[in-house]
PDB file of C-alpha atoms in Angstrom:
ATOM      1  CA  UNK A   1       0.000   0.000   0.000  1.00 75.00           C
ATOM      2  CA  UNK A   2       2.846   2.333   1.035  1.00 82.00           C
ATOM      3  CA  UNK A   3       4.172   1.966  -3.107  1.00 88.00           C
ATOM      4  CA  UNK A   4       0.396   2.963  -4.199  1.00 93.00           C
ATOM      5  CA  UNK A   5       0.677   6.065  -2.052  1.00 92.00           C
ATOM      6  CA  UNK A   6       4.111   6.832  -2.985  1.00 92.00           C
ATOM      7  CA  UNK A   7       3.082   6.502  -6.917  1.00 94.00           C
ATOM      8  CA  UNK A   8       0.296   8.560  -6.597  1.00 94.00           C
ATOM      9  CA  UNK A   9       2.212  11.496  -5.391  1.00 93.00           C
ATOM     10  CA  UNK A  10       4.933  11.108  -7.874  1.00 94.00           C
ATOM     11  CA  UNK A  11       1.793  10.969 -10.421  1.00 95.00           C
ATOM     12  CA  UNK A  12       0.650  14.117  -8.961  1.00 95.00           C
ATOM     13  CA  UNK A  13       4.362  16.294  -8.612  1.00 94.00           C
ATOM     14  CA  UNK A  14       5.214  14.618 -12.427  1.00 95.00           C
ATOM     15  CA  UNK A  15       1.667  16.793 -13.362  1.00 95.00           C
ATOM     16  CA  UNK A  16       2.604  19.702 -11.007  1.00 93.00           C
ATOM     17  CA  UNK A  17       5.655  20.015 -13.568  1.00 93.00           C
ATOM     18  CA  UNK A  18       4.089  19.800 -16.751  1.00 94.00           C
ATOM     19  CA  UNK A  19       1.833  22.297 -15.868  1.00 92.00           C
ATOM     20  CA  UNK A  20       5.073  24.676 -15.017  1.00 87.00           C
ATOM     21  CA  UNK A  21       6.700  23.219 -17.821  1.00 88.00           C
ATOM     22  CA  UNK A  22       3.628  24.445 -20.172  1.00 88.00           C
ATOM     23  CA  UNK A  23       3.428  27.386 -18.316  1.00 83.00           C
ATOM     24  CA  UNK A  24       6.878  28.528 -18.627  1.00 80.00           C
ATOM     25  CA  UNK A  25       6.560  27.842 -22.396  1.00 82.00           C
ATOM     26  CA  UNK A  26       3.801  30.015 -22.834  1.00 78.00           C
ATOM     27  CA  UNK A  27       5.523  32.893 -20.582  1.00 73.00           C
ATOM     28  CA  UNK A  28       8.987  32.531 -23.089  1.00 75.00           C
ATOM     29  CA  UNK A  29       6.491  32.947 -25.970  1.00 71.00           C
ATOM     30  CA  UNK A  30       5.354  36.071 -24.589  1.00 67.00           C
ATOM     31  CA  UNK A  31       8.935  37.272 -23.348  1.00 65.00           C
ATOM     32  CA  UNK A  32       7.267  37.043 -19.765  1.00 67.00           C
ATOM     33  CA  UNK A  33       9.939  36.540 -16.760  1.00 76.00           C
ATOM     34  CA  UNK A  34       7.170  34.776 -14.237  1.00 79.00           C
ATOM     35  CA  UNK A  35       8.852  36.080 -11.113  1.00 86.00           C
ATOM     36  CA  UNK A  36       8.793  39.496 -12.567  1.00 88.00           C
ATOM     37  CA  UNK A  37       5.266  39.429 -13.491  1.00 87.00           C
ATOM     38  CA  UNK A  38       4.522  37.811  -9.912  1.00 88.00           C
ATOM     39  CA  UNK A  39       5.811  40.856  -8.596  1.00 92.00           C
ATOM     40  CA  UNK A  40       3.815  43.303 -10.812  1.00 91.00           C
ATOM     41  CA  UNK A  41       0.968  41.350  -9.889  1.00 89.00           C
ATOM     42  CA  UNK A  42       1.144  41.767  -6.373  1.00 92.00           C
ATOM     43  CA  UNK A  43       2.491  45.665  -6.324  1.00 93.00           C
ATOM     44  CA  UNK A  44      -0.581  45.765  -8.356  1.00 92.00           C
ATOM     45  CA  UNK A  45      -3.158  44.597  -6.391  1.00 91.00           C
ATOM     46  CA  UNK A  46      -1.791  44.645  -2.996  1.00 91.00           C
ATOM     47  CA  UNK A  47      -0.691  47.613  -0.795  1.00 89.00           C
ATOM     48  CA  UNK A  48       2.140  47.861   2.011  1.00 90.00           C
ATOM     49  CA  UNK A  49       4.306  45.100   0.080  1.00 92.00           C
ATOM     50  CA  UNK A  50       8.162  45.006   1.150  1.00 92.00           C
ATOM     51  CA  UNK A  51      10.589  42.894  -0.345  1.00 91.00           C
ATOM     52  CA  UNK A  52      10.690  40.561   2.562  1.00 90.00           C
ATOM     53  CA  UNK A  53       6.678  40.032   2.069  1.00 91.00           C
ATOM     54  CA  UNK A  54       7.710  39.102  -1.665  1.00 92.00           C
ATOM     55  CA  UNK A  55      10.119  36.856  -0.534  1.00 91.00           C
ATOM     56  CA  UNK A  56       7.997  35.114   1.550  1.00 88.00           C
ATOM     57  CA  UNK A  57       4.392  34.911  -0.850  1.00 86.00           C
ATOM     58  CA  UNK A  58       6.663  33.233  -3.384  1.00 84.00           C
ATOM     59  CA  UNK A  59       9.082  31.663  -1.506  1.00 81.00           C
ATOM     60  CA  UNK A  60      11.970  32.242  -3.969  1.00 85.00           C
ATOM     61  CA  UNK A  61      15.610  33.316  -2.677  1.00 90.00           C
ATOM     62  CA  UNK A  62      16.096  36.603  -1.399  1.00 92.00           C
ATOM     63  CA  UNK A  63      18.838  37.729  -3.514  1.00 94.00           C
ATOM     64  CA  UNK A  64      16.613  36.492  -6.619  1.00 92.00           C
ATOM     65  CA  UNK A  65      13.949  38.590  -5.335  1.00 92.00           C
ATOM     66  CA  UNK A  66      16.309  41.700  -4.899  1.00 92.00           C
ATOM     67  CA  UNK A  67      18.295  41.607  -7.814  1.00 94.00           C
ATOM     68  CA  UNK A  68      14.761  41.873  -9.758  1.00 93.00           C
ATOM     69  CA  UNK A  69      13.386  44.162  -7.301  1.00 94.00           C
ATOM     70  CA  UNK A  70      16.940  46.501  -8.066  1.00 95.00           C
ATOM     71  CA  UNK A  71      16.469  46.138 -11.902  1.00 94.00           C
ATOM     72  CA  UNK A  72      13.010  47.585 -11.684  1.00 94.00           C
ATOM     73  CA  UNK A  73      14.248  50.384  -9.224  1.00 95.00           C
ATOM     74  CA  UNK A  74      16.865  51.549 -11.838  1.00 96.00           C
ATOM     75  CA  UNK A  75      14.480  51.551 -14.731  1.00 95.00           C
ATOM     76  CA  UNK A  76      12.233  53.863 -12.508  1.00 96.00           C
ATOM     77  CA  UNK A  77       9.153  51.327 -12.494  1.00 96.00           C
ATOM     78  CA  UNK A  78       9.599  50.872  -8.991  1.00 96.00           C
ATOM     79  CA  UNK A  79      10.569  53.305  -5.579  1.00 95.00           C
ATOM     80  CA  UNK A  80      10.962  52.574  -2.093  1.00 92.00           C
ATOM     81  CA  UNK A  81       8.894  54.499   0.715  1.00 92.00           C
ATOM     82  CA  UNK A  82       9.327  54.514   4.338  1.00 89.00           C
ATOM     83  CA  UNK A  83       6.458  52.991   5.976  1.00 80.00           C
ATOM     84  CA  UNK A  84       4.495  55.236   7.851  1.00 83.00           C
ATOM     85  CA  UNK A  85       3.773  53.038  10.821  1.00 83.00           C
ATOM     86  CA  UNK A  86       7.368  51.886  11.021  1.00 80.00           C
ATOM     87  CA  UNK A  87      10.109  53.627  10.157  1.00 82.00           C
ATOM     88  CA  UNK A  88      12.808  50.581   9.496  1.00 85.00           C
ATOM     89  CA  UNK A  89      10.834  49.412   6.915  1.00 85.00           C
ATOM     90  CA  UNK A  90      10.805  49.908   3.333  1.00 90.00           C
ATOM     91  CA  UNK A  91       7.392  49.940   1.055  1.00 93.00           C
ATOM     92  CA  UNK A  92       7.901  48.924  -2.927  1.00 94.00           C
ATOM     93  CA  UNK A  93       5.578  51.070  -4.927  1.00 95.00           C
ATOM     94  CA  UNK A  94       4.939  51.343  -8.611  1.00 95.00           C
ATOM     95  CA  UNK A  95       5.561  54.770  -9.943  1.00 96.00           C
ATOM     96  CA  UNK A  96       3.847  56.155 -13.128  1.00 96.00           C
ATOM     97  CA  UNK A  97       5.922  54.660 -15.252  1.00 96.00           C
ATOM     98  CA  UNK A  98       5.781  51.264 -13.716  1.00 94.00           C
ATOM     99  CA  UNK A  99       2.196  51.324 -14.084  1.00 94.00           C
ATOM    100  CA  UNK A 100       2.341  52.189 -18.174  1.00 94.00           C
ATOM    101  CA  UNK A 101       5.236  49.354 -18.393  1.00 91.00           C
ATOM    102  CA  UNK A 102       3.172  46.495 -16.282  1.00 89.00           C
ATOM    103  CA  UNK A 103      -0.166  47.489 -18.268  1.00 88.00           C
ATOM    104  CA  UNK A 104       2.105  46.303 -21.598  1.00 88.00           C
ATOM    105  CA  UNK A 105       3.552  44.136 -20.242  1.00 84.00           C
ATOM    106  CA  UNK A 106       1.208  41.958 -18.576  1.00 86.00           C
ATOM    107  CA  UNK A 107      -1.604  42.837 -21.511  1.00 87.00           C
ATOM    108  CA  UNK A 108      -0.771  39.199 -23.192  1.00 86.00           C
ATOM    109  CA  UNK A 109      -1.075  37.137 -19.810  1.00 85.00           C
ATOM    110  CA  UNK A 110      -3.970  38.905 -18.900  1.00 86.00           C
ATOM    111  CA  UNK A 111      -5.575  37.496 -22.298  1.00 90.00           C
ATOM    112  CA  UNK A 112      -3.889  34.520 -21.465  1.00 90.00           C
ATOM    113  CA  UNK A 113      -4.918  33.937 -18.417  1.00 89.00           C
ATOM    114  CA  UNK A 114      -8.489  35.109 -19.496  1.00 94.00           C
ATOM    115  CA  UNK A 115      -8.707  31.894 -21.662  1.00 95.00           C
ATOM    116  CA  UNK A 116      -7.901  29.244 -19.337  1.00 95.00           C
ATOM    117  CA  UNK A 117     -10.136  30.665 -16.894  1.00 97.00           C
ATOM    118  CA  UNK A 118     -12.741  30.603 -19.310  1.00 98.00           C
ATOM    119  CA  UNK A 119     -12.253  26.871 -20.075  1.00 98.00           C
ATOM    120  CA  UNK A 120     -11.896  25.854 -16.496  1.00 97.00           C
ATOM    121  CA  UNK A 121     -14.770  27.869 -14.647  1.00 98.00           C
ATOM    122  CA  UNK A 122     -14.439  29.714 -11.787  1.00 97.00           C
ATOM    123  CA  UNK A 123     -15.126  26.728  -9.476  1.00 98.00           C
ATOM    124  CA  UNK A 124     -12.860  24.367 -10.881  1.00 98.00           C
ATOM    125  CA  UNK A 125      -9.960  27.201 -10.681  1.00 97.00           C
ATOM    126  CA  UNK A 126     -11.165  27.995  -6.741  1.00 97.00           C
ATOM    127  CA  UNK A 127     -11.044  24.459  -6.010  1.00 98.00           C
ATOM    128  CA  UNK A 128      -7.530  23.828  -7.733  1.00 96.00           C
ATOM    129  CA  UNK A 129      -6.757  26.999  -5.467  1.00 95.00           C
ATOM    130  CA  UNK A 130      -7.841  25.716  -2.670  1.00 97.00           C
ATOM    131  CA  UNK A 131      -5.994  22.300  -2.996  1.00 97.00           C
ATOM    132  CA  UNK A 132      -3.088  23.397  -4.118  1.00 94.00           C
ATOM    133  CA  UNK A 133      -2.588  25.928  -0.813  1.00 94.00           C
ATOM    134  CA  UNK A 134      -3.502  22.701   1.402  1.00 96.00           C
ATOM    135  CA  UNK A 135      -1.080  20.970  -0.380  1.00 95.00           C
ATOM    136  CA  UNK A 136       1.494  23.524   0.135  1.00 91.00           C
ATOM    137  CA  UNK A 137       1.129  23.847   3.564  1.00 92.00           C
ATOM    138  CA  UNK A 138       0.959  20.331   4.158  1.00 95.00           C
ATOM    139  CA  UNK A 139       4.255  20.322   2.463  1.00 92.00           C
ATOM    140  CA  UNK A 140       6.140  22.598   4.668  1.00 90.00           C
ATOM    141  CA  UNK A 141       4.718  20.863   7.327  1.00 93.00           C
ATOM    142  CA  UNK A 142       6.338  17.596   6.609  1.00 93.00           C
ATOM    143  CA  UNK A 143       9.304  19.573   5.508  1.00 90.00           C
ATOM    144  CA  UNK A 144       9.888  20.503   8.751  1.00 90.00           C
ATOM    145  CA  UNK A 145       9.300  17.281  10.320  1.00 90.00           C
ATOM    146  CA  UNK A 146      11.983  15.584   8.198  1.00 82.00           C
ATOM    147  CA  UNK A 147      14.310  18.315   8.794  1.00 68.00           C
TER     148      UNK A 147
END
C-alpha cells in the first residue's frame, strides 16, 4: 500500500511540472519573466508590500527577489517608501511609469490567463486553489518534520 501512495504522489508532482513546464513555455512565448510578473501582480493589487513580504508569498531566494526588485528600481518602475507606521521598513511602490510598463507588459497574460479561466470555470480554478494551498502547507509541514 505504502508503493500505491508513494506513486500517486509522484503521479501528482510529475503533473505539477508539466503544468510549469507548459506554463513557462507560454511565458517565453510572450517574453514574460514569471517572477517578474509575480511581482507586478502583487504591487498591483496589494498595498504595504516590502521585499521581505515578496520573498515570503513566493518563496523564492532573497537575492533572486532583490536583484529583480533593483532592476526595476533603476528603470524607474519601482521606488521605495518609508512605511508610515514603522520607520525601518521599506514599502515597494509602482511609480507612473511602472504602471504604463506592467499594463504592456502583462496585456498578453492577462488574455492569457483570461482563456484558461474561461475553459476551467471559476469553481474548478477555486477548487484547484484551494488544494493546491492545502497541499502547500501540508508540504512545509512535513518539511519541517523531516528536517
Amino acid at each position: 500500500m505504502e508503493n500505491q501512495k508513494s506513486l500517486y504522489i509522484f503521479k501528482l508532482f510529475s503533473l505539477i511540472r508539466k503544468v510549469q513546464g507548459l506554463k513557462s513555455q507560454s511565458f517565453k512565448d510572450m517574453n514574460a519573466n514569471g517572477i517578474k510578473t509575480a511581482i507586478f501582480l502583487t504591487l498591483i493589487y496589494e498595498k504595504g508590500v516590502s521585499q521581505s513580504m515578496i520573498v515570503e508569498k513566493m518563496a523564492v531566494a532573497k537575492q533572486t527577489i532583490n536583484n529583480i526588485i533593483m532592476e526595476l528600481c533603476e528603470k524607474e518602475y519601482v521606488k521605495t517608501v518609508t512605511d508610515e507606521s514603522d520607520k525601518r521598513l521599506k514599502i515597494l511602490v509602482l511609480t507612473e511609469k511602472g504602471k504604463q510598463y506592467a499594463r504592456n507588459y502583462l496585456n498578453p497574460l492577462i488574455e492569457f490567463n483570461a482563456k484558461l479561466y474561461d475553459r476551467l470555470g471559476e469553481e474548478k480554478i477555486k477548487k484547484m486553489a484551494d488544494d493546491f494551498s492545502e497541499l502547500a502547507e501540508i508540504l512545509m509541514e512535513v518539511n519541517r518534520e523531516v528536517i
